[in-house]
Coordinates of C-alpha atoms in Angstrom, one line a residue:
X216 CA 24.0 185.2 34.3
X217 CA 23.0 189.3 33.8
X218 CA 23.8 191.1 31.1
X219 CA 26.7 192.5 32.8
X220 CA 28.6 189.2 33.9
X221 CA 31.6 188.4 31.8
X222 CA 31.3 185.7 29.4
X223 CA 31.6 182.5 30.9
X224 CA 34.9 180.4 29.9
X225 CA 34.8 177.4 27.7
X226 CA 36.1 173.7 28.7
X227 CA 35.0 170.7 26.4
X228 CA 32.7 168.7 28.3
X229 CA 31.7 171.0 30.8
X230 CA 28.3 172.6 31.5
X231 CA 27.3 174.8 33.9
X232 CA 24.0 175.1 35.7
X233 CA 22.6 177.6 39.3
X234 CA 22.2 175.5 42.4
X235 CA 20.5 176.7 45.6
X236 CA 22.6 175.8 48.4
X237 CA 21.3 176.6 51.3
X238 CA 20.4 180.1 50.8
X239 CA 23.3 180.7 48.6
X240 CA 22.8 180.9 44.5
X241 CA 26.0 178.7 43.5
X242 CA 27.3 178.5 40.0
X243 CA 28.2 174.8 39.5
X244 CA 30.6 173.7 36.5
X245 CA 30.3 169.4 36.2
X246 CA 31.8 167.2 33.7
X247 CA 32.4 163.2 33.0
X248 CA 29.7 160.4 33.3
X249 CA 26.3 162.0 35.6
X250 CA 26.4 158.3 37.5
X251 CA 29.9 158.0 38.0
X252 CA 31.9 158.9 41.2
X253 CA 32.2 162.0 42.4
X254 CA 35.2 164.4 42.6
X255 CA 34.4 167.3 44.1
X256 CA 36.9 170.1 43.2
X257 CA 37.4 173.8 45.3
X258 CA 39.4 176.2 43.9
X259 CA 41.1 179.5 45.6
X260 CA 41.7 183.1 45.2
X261 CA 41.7 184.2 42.4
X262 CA 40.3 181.9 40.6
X263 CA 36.9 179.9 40.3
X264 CA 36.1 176.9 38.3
X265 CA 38.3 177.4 35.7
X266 CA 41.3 176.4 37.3
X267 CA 40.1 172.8 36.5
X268 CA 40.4 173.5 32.8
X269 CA 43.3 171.5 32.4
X270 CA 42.2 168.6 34.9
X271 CA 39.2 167.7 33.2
X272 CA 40.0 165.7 30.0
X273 CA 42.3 164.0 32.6
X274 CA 39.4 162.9 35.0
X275 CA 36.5 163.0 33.1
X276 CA 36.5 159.8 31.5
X277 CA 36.9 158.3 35.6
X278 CA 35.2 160.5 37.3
X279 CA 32.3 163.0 37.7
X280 CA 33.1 166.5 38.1
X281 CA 31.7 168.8 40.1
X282 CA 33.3 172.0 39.8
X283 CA 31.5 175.2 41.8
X284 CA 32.6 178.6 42.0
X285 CA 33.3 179.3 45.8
X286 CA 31.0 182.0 47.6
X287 CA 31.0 185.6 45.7
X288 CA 34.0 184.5 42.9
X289 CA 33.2 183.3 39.8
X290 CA 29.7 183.1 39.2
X291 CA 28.8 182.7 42.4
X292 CA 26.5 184.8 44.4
X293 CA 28.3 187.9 46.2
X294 CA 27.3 188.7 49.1
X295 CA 28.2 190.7 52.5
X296 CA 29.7 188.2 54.6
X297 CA 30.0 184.8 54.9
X298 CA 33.7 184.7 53.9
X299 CA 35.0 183.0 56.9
X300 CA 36.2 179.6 55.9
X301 CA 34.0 177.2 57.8
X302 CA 31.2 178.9 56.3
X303 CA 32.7 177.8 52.6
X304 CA 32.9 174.6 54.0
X305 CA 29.3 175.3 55.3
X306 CA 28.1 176.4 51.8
X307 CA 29.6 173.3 50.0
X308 CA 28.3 170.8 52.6
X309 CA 25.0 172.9 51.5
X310 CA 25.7 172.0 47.8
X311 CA 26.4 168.5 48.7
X312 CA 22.6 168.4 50.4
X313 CA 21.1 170.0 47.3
X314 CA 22.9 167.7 44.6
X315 CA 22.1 164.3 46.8
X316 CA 26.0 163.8 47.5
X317 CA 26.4 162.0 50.6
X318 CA 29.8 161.4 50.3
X319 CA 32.9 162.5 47.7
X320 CA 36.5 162.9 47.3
X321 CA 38.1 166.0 47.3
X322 CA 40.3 168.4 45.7
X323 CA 41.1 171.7 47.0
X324 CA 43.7 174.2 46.6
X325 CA 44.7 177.6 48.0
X326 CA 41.3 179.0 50.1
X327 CA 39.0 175.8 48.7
X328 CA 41.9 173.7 50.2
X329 CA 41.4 175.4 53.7
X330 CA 38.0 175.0 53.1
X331 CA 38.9 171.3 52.4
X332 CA 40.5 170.4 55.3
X333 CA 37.7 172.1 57.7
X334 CA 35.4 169.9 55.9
X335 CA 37.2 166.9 56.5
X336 CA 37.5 167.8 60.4
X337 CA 34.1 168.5 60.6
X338 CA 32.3 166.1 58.8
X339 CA 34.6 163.1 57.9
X340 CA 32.3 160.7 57.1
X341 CA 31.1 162.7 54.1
X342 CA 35.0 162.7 52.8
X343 CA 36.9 159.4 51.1
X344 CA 39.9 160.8 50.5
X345 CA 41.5 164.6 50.5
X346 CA 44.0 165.9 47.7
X347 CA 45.5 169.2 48.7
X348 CA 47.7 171.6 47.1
X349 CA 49.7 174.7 48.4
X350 CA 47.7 176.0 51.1
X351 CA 48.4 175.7 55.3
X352 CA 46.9 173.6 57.2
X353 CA 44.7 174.1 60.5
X354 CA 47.8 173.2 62.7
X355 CA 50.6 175.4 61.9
X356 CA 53.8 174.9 64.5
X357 CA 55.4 178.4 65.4
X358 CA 58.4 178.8 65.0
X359 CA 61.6 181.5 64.3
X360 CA 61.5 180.7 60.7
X361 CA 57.9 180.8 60.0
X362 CA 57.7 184.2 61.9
X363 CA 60.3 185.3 59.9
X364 CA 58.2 184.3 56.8
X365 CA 55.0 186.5 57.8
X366 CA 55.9 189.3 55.8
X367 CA 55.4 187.3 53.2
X368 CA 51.2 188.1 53.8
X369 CA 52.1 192.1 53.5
X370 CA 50.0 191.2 49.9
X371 CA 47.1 191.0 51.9
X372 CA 46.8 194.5 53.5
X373 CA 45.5 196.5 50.2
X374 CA 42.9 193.6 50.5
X375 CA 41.8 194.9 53.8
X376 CA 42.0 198.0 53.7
X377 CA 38.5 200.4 53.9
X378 CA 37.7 202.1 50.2
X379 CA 40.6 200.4 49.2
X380 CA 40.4 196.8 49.5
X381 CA 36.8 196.6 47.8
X382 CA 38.0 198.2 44.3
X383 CA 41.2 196.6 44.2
X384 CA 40.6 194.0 41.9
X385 CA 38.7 196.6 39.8
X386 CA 42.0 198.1 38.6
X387 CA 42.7 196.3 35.6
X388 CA 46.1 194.2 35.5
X389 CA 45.9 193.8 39.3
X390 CA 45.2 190.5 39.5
X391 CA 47.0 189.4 36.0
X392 CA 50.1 190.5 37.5
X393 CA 49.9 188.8 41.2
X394 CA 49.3 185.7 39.2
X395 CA 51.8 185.4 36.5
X396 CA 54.5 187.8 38.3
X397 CA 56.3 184.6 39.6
X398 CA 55.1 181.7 36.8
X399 CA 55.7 182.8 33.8
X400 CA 54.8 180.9 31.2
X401 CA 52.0 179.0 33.3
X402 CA 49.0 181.6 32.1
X403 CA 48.1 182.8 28.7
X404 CA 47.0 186.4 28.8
X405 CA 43.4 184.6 27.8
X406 CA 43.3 182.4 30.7
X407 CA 44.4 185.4 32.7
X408 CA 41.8 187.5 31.1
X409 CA 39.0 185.1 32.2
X410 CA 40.3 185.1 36.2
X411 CA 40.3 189.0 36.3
X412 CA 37.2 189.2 34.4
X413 CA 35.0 188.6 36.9
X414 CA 36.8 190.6 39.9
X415 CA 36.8 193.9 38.0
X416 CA 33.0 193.7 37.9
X417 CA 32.3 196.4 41.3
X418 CA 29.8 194.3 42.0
X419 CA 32.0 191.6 42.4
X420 CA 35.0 192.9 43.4
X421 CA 34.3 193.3 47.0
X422 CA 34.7 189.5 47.7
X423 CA 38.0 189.3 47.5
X424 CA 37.9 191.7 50.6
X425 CA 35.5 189.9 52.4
X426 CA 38.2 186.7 52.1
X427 CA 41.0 188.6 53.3
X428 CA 39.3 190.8 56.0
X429 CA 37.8 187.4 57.3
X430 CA 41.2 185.4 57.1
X431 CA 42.9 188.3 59.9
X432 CA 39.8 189.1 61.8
X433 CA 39.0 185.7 62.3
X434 CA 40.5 182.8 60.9
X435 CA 44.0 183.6 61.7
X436 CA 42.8 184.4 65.6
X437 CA 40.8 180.6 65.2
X438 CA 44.6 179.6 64.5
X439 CA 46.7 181.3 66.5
X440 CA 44.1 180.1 69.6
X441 CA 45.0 176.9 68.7
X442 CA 41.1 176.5 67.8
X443 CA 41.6 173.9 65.6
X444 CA 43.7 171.6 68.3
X445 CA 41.1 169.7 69.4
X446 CA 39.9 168.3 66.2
X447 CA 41.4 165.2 64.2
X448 CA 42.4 164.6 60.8
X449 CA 41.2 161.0 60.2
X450 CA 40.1 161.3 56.1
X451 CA 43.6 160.3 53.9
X452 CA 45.1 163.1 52.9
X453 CA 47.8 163.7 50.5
X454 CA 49.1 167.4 50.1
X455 CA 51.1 168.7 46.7
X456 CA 53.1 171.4 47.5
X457 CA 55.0 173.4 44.8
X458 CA 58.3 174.4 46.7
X459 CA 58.7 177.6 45.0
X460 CA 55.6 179.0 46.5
X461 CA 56.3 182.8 47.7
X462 CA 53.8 182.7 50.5
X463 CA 53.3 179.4 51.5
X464 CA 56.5 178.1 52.8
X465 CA 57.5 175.1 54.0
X466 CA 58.5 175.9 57.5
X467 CA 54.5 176.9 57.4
X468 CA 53.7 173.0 57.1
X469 CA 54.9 171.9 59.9
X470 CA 52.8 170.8 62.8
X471 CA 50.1 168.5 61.7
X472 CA 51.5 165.1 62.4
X473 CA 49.9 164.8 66.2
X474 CA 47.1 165.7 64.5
X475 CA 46.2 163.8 61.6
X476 CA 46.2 159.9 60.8
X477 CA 47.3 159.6 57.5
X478 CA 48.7 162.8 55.8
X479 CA 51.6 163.6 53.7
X480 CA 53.3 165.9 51.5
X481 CA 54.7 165.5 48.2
X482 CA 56.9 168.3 47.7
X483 CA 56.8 169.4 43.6
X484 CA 60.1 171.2 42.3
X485 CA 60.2 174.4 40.0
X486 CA 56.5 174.6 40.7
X487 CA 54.7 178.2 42.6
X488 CA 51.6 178.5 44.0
X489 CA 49.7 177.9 41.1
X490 CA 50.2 174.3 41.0
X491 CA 46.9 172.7 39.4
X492 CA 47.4 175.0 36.3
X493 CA 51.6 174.5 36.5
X494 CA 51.3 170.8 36.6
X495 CA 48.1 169.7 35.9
X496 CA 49.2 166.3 34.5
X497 CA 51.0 165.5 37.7
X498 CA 47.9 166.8 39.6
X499 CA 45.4 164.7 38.0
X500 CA 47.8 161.5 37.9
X501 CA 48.4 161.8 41.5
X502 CA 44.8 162.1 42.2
X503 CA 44.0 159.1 40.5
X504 CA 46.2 156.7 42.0
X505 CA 45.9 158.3 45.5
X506 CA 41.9 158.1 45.2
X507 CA 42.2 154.2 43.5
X508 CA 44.5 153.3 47.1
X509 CA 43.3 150.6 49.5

Protein backbone atom coordinates (compact mmCIF):
# COMPACT_ATOMS: atom_id res chain seq x y z
CA UNK A 1 0.00 0.00 0.00
CA UNK A 2 0.99 4.09 -0.39
CA UNK A 3 0.72 6.35 2.04
CA UNK A 4 -2.47 7.53 0.84
CA UNK A 5 -4.48 4.06 0.70
CA UNK A 6 -6.95 3.64 3.58
CA UNK A 7 -6.13 1.43 6.19
CA UNK A 8 -6.61 -1.94 5.36
CA UNK A 9 -9.56 -3.83 7.44
CA UNK A 10 -8.95 -6.43 10.03
CA UNK A 11 -10.32 -10.19 9.94
CA UNK A 12 -8.65 -12.78 12.44
CA UNK A 13 -6.75 -15.08 10.47
CA UNK A 14 -6.45 -13.30 7.47
CA UNK A 15 -3.30 -11.84 5.81
CA UNK A 16 -2.83 -10.18 2.86
CA UNK A 17 -0.04 -10.16 0.33
CA UNK A 18 0.55 -8.40 -3.80
CA UNK A 19 0.26 -10.93 -6.56
CA UNK A 20 1.20 -10.34 -10.13
CA UNK A 21 -1.45 -11.70 -12.26
CA UNK A 22 -0.83 -11.41 -15.49
CA UNK A 23 0.13 -7.84 -15.80
CA UNK A 24 -2.27 -6.85 -13.14
CA UNK A 25 -0.88 -5.97 -9.32
CA UNK A 26 -3.77 -7.98 -7.30
CA UNK A 27 -4.23 -7.53 -3.58
CA UNK A 28 -4.95 -11.11 -2.27
CA UNK A 29 -6.60 -11.59 1.30
CA UNK A 30 -6.16 -15.82 2.18
CA UNK A 31 -7.10 -17.57 5.29
CA UNK A 32 -7.39 -21.35 6.74
CA UNK A 33 -4.71 -24.17 6.36
CA UNK A 34 -1.96 -23.10 3.21
CA UNK A 35 -2.37 -26.98 1.99
CA UNK A 36 -5.94 -27.32 2.28
CA UNK A 37 -8.53 -27.01 -0.51
CA UNK A 38 -9.17 -24.11 -2.15
CA UNK A 39 -12.17 -21.76 -2.08
CA UNK A 40 -11.85 -19.14 -4.15
CA UNK A 41 -14.14 -16.21 -3.18
CA UNK A 42 -15.12 -12.93 -5.80
CA UNK A 43 -16.81 -10.28 -4.40
CA UNK A 44 -18.95 -7.31 -6.17
CA UNK A 45 -19.50 -3.72 -6.27
CA UNK A 46 -19.01 -2.16 -3.78
CA UNK A 47 -17.14 -4.16 -2.02
CA UNK A 48 -13.71 -6.03 -2.10
CA UNK A 49 -12.42 -8.75 0.18
CA UNK A 50 -14.08 -7.74 3.08
CA UNK A 51 -17.26 -8.95 2.36
CA UNK A 52 -15.89 -12.38 3.47
CA UNK A 53 -15.43 -11.05 6.98
CA UNK A 54 -18.06 -12.92 8.33
CA UNK A 55 -17.50 -16.25 6.14
CA UNK A 56 -14.19 -16.82 7.25
CA UNK A 57 -14.22 -18.25 10.86
CA UNK A 58 -17.01 -20.33 9.18
CA UNK A 59 -14.64 -21.90 6.46
CA UNK A 60 -11.44 -21.52 7.57
CA UNK A 61 -11.02 -24.41 9.71
CA UNK A 62 -12.19 -26.61 6.06
CA UNK A 63 -10.97 -24.68 3.65
CA UNK A 64 -8.32 -22.38 2.24
CA UNK A 65 -9.28 -18.98 1.44
CA UNK A 66 -8.33 -17.07 -1.13
CA UNK A 67 -9.96 -13.83 -1.06
CA UNK A 68 -8.63 -11.07 -3.93
CA UNK A 69 -9.85 -7.69 -4.39
CA UNK A 70 -11.35 -7.63 -8.05
CA UNK A 71 -9.55 -5.35 -10.69
CA UNK A 72 -9.28 -1.50 -9.54
CA UNK A 73 -11.59 -2.01 -6.01
CA UNK A 74 -10.13 -2.66 -2.95
CA UNK A 75 -6.57 -2.77 -3.07
CA UNK A 76 -6.30 -3.80 -6.31
CA UNK A 77 -4.55 -2.07 -9.10
CA UNK A 78 -6.75 0.73 -11.01
CA UNK A 79 -6.48 0.93 -14.05
CA UNK A 80 -8.09 2.42 -17.54
CA UNK A 81 -9.98 -0.37 -18.77
CA UNK A 82 -10.27 -3.80 -18.45
CA UNK A 83 -13.63 -3.68 -16.71
CA UNK A 84 -15.48 -5.84 -18.94
CA UNK A 85 -16.42 -9.01 -17.23
CA UNK A 86 -14.61 -11.77 -19.05
CA UNK A 87 -11.55 -9.88 -18.50
CA UNK A 88 -12.21 -10.31 -14.46
CA UNK A 89 -12.59 -13.63 -15.22
CA UNK A 90 -9.36 -13.23 -17.39
CA UNK A 91 -7.56 -11.63 -14.48
CA UNK A 92 -8.52 -14.37 -11.90
CA UNK A 93 -7.72 -17.23 -14.21
CA UNK A 94 -4.33 -15.05 -14.19
CA UNK A 95 -4.25 -15.27 -10.38
CA UNK A 96 -5.03 -18.89 -10.54
CA UNK A 97 -1.67 -19.26 -12.91
CA UNK A 98 0.41 -17.25 -10.54
CA UNK A 99 -0.66 -19.03 -7.19
CA UNK A 100 -0.36 -22.73 -8.92
CA UNK A 101 -4.27 -23.32 -8.63
CA UNK A 102 -5.30 -25.65 -11.25
CA UNK A 103 -8.51 -26.06 -10.10
CA UNK A 104 -10.98 -24.48 -7.12
CA UNK A 105 -14.45 -23.98 -5.99
CA UNK A 106 -16.09 -20.94 -6.20
CA UNK A 107 -17.96 -18.28 -4.62
CA UNK A 108 -19.06 -15.24 -6.27
CA UNK A 109 -21.59 -12.70 -5.75
CA UNK A 110 -22.95 -9.51 -7.48
CA UNK A 111 -20.09 -8.55 -10.44
CA UNK A 112 -17.46 -11.52 -8.98
CA UNK A 113 -20.57 -13.79 -9.53
CA UNK A 114 -20.91 -12.72 -13.23
CA UNK A 115 -17.43 -13.09 -13.35
CA UNK A 116 -18.05 -16.59 -11.88
CA UNK A 117 -20.24 -17.93 -14.18
CA UNK A 118 -18.04 -16.74 -17.35
CA UNK A 119 -15.40 -18.59 -15.74
CA UNK A 120 -17.23 -21.64 -15.44
CA UNK A 121 -18.35 -21.39 -19.21
CA UNK A 122 -15.07 -20.80 -20.26
CA UNK A 123 -12.88 -22.89 -18.49
CA UNK A 124 -14.86 -25.64 -16.66
CA UNK A 125 -12.34 -27.95 -15.98
CA UNK A 126 -10.62 -25.49 -13.75
CA UNK A 127 -14.14 -25.21 -11.59
CA UNK A 128 -15.60 -28.10 -9.03
CA UNK A 129 -18.43 -26.57 -8.03
CA UNK A 130 -20.07 -22.79 -8.38
CA UNK A 131 -21.90 -21.06 -5.37
CA UNK A 132 -23.68 -17.89 -6.52
CA UNK A 133 -25.52 -15.27 -4.91
CA UNK A 134 -27.83 -12.44 -6.22
CA UNK A 135 -26.50 -11.58 -9.53
CA UNK A 136 -28.07 -12.56 -13.33
CA UNK A 137 -26.95 -15.00 -15.16
CA UNK A 138 -25.52 -15.09 -18.92
CA UNK A 139 -28.98 -16.32 -20.13
CA UNK A 140 -31.61 -14.03 -19.18
CA UNK A 141 -35.27 -14.83 -20.88
CA UNK A 142 -37.09 -11.56 -22.06
CA UNK A 143 -40.03 -11.04 -21.06
CA UNK A 144 -42.98 -8.20 -20.15
CA UNK A 145 -42.18 -8.40 -16.58
CA UNK A 146 -38.44 -8.27 -16.69
CA UNK A 147 -38.73 -5.22 -19.13
CA UNK A 148 -40.94 -3.71 -16.84
CA UNK A 149 -38.20 -4.29 -14.15
CA UNK A 150 -35.28 -2.33 -16.12
CA UNK A 151 -35.81 0.83 -14.52
CA UNK A 152 -34.68 -0.74 -11.73
CA UNK A 153 -30.73 -0.10 -13.38
CA UNK A 154 -31.64 3.91 -13.56
CA UNK A 155 -28.79 3.64 -10.39
CA UNK A 156 -26.39 3.03 -12.92
CA UNK A 157 -26.59 6.25 -15.08
CA UNK A 158 -24.69 8.69 -12.59
CA UNK A 159 -22.11 5.77 -12.87
CA UNK A 160 -21.75 6.50 -16.51
CA UNK A 161 -22.00 9.55 -16.91
CA UNK A 162 -18.70 11.85 -18.29
CA UNK A 163 -17.13 14.16 -15.13
CA UNK A 164 -19.69 12.68 -13.36
CA UNK A 165 -19.51 9.07 -13.08
CA UNK A 166 -15.61 9.15 -12.17
CA UNK A 167 -16.09 11.27 -8.77
CA UNK A 168 -19.20 9.80 -7.74
CA UNK A 169 -18.04 7.59 -5.21
CA UNK A 170 -15.74 10.46 -3.98
CA UNK A 171 -18.82 12.20 -2.41
CA UNK A 172 -18.73 10.96 0.95
CA UNK A 173 -22.07 8.93 2.12
CA UNK A 174 -22.67 7.95 -1.51
CA UNK A 175 -21.92 4.61 -1.27
CA UNK A 176 -22.85 4.14 2.66
CA UNK A 177 -26.29 5.03 1.61
CA UNK A 178 -26.87 2.75 -1.61
CA UNK A 179 -25.77 -0.01 0.66
CA UNK A 180 -27.56 0.18 3.82
CA UNK A 181 -30.72 2.25 2.28
CA UNK A 182 -32.69 -1.02 1.97
CA UNK A 183 -30.78 -3.45 4.85
CA UNK A 184 -30.81 -1.87 7.72
CA UNK A 185 -29.25 -3.27 10.36
CA UNK A 186 -26.97 -5.52 8.05
CA UNK A 187 -23.82 -2.88 8.08
CA UNK A 188 -22.25 -1.13 11.05
CA UNK A 189 -21.26 2.40 10.05
CA UNK A 190 -17.47 0.81 10.54
CA UNK A 191 -18.02 -1.87 8.14
CA UNK A 192 -19.57 0.74 5.93
CA UNK A 193 -16.76 3.07 6.56
CA UNK A 194 -14.21 0.42 5.26
CA UNK A 195 -16.32 -0.23 1.73
CA UNK A 196 -16.46 3.58 0.94
CA UNK A 197 -12.93 4.13 2.10
CA UNK A 198 -11.38 3.03 -0.64
CA UNK A 199 -13.75 4.54 -3.50
CA UNK A 200 -13.50 8.10 -2.21
CA UNK A 201 -9.72 7.88 -2.97
CA UNK A 202 -9.88 9.91 -6.78
CA UNK A 203 -7.47 7.75 -7.66
CA UNK A 204 -9.63 5.03 -7.11
CA UNK A 205 -12.81 6.17 -7.67
CA UNK A 206 -12.95 5.97 -11.31
CA UNK A 207 -13.44 2.13 -11.29
CA UNK A 208 -16.54 2.04 -10.35
CA UNK A 209 -17.16 3.77 -13.77
CA UNK A 210 -15.16 1.75 -15.76
CA UNK A 211 -17.69 -1.33 -14.26
CA UNK A 212 -20.68 0.35 -15.21
CA UNK A 213 -19.67 2.06 -18.55
CA UNK A 214 -18.38 -1.55 -19.53
CA UNK A 215 -21.62 -3.43 -18.23
CA UNK A 216 -23.93 -1.01 -21.10
CA UNK A 217 -21.35 -0.62 -23.73
CA UNK A 218 -20.61 -4.09 -23.80
CA UNK A 219 -21.67 -6.68 -21.58
CA UNK A 220 -25.36 -5.96 -21.73
CA UNK A 221 -25.01 -5.88 -25.92
CA UNK A 222 -22.91 -9.59 -25.32
CA UNK A 223 -26.40 -10.39 -23.64
CA UNK A 224 -28.94 -9.01 -25.45
CA UNK A 225 -27.08 -10.79 -28.75
CA UNK A 226 -27.61 -13.76 -27.12
CA UNK A 227 -23.67 -14.07 -27.06
CA UNK A 228 -23.58 -16.18 -24.38
CA UNK A 229 -26.17 -18.91 -26.15
CA UNK A 230 -23.78 -21.02 -27.48
CA UNK A 231 -21.88 -21.85 -24.42
CA UNK A 232 -22.88 -24.56 -21.63
CA UNK A 233 -23.15 -24.54 -18.06
CA UNK A 234 -21.78 -27.98 -17.14
CA UNK A 235 -19.78 -26.99 -13.47
CA UNK A 236 -22.73 -27.63 -10.39
CA UNK A 237 -24.02 -24.66 -9.58
CA UNK A 238 -26.17 -23.63 -6.86
CA UNK A 239 -27.47 -19.91 -6.82
CA UNK A 240 -28.66 -18.00 -3.29
CA UNK A 241 -30.89 -15.48 -4.08
CA UNK A 242 -32.24 -12.99 -1.38
CA UNK A 243 -35.85 -12.25 -2.77
CA UNK A 244 -35.96 -8.83 -1.52
CA UNK A 245 -33.25 -7.75 -3.88
CA UNK A 246 -34.34 -4.16 -5.57
CA UNK A 247 -32.46 -4.78 -8.71
CA UNK A 248 -32.12 -8.20 -9.24
CA UNK A 249 -35.49 -9.69 -9.61
CA UNK A 250 -36.66 -12.89 -10.03
CA UNK A 251 -38.42 -12.59 -13.33
CA UNK A 252 -34.45 -11.64 -14.25
CA UNK A 253 -33.56 -15.52 -13.43
CA UNK A 254 -35.27 -17.00 -15.78
CA UNK A 255 -33.87 -18.64 -18.83
CA UNK A 256 -30.94 -20.75 -17.96
CA UNK A 257 -32.32 -24.18 -17.71
CA UNK A 258 -31.58 -25.18 -21.67
CA UNK A 259 -28.49 -24.07 -20.79
CA UNK A 260 -26.99 -25.45 -17.82
CA UNK A 261 -26.69 -29.13 -16.41
CA UNK A 262 -27.09 -28.85 -13.02
CA UNK A 263 -28.18 -25.38 -11.56
CA UNK A 264 -30.61 -24.23 -9.06
CA UNK A 265 -31.77 -21.59 -7.01
CA UNK A 266 -32.42 -21.32 -3.44
CA UNK A 267 -34.61 -18.45 -2.91
CA UNK A 268 -33.60 -16.67 0.79
CA UNK A 269 -36.64 -14.72 2.41
CA UNK A 270 -36.34 -11.12 4.12
CA UNK A 271 -32.85 -11.11 2.59
CA UNK A 272 -31.60 -7.90 -0.13
CA UNK A 273 -28.81 -7.92 -2.25
CA UNK A 274 -26.34 -8.04 0.19
CA UNK A 275 -26.73 -11.55 1.06
CA UNK A 276 -23.16 -12.89 2.12
CA UNK A 277 -23.04 -10.08 4.85
CA UNK A 278 -27.17 -10.56 5.59
CA UNK A 279 -26.77 -14.20 6.10
CA UNK A 280 -23.46 -15.26 6.25
CA UNK A 281 -24.22 -18.29 8.43
CA UNK A 282 -26.57 -19.61 5.85
CA UNK A 283 -23.98 -18.67 3.11
CA UNK A 284 -21.15 -20.57 4.56
CA UNK A 285 -23.46 -23.63 5.71
CA UNK A 286 -24.82 -23.93 2.27
CA UNK A 287 -21.44 -23.78 0.78
CA UNK A 288 -20.21 -26.49 2.75
CA UNK A 289 -22.60 -29.14 2.14
CA UNK A 290 -23.12 -28.14 -1.56
CA UNK A 291 -19.19 -28.30 -2.02
CA UNK A 292 -19.02 -31.88 0.31
CA UNK A 293 -21.94 -33.30 -2.50
CA UNK A 294 -21.30 -36.44 -4.61
Amino acid sequence: MNNSDPAMPLVDGVSHRWVDAGGLRMHVAEAGPADGETVLLLHGWPQHWYEWRHVVPLLSDRYRLVMPDLRGLGWTEVTKGGYEKENLARDVFALMDALGLERVKLIGHDWGGYAGFIMCVQAPERIERFVVGNVGHLWPQPSARSALDSWRFCYQLPLVLPLIGPRATRIPGLVKKFMSGREQGVFTDAELEAFEAPLRDPARSPSTAGYYRSFINHDLPLLMRGHWNSYRLTVPTLMLYGVDDFVVRPSMLAGYEPFADDMRIENVPDTAHFIVDAQPALVAERALDFFEAR
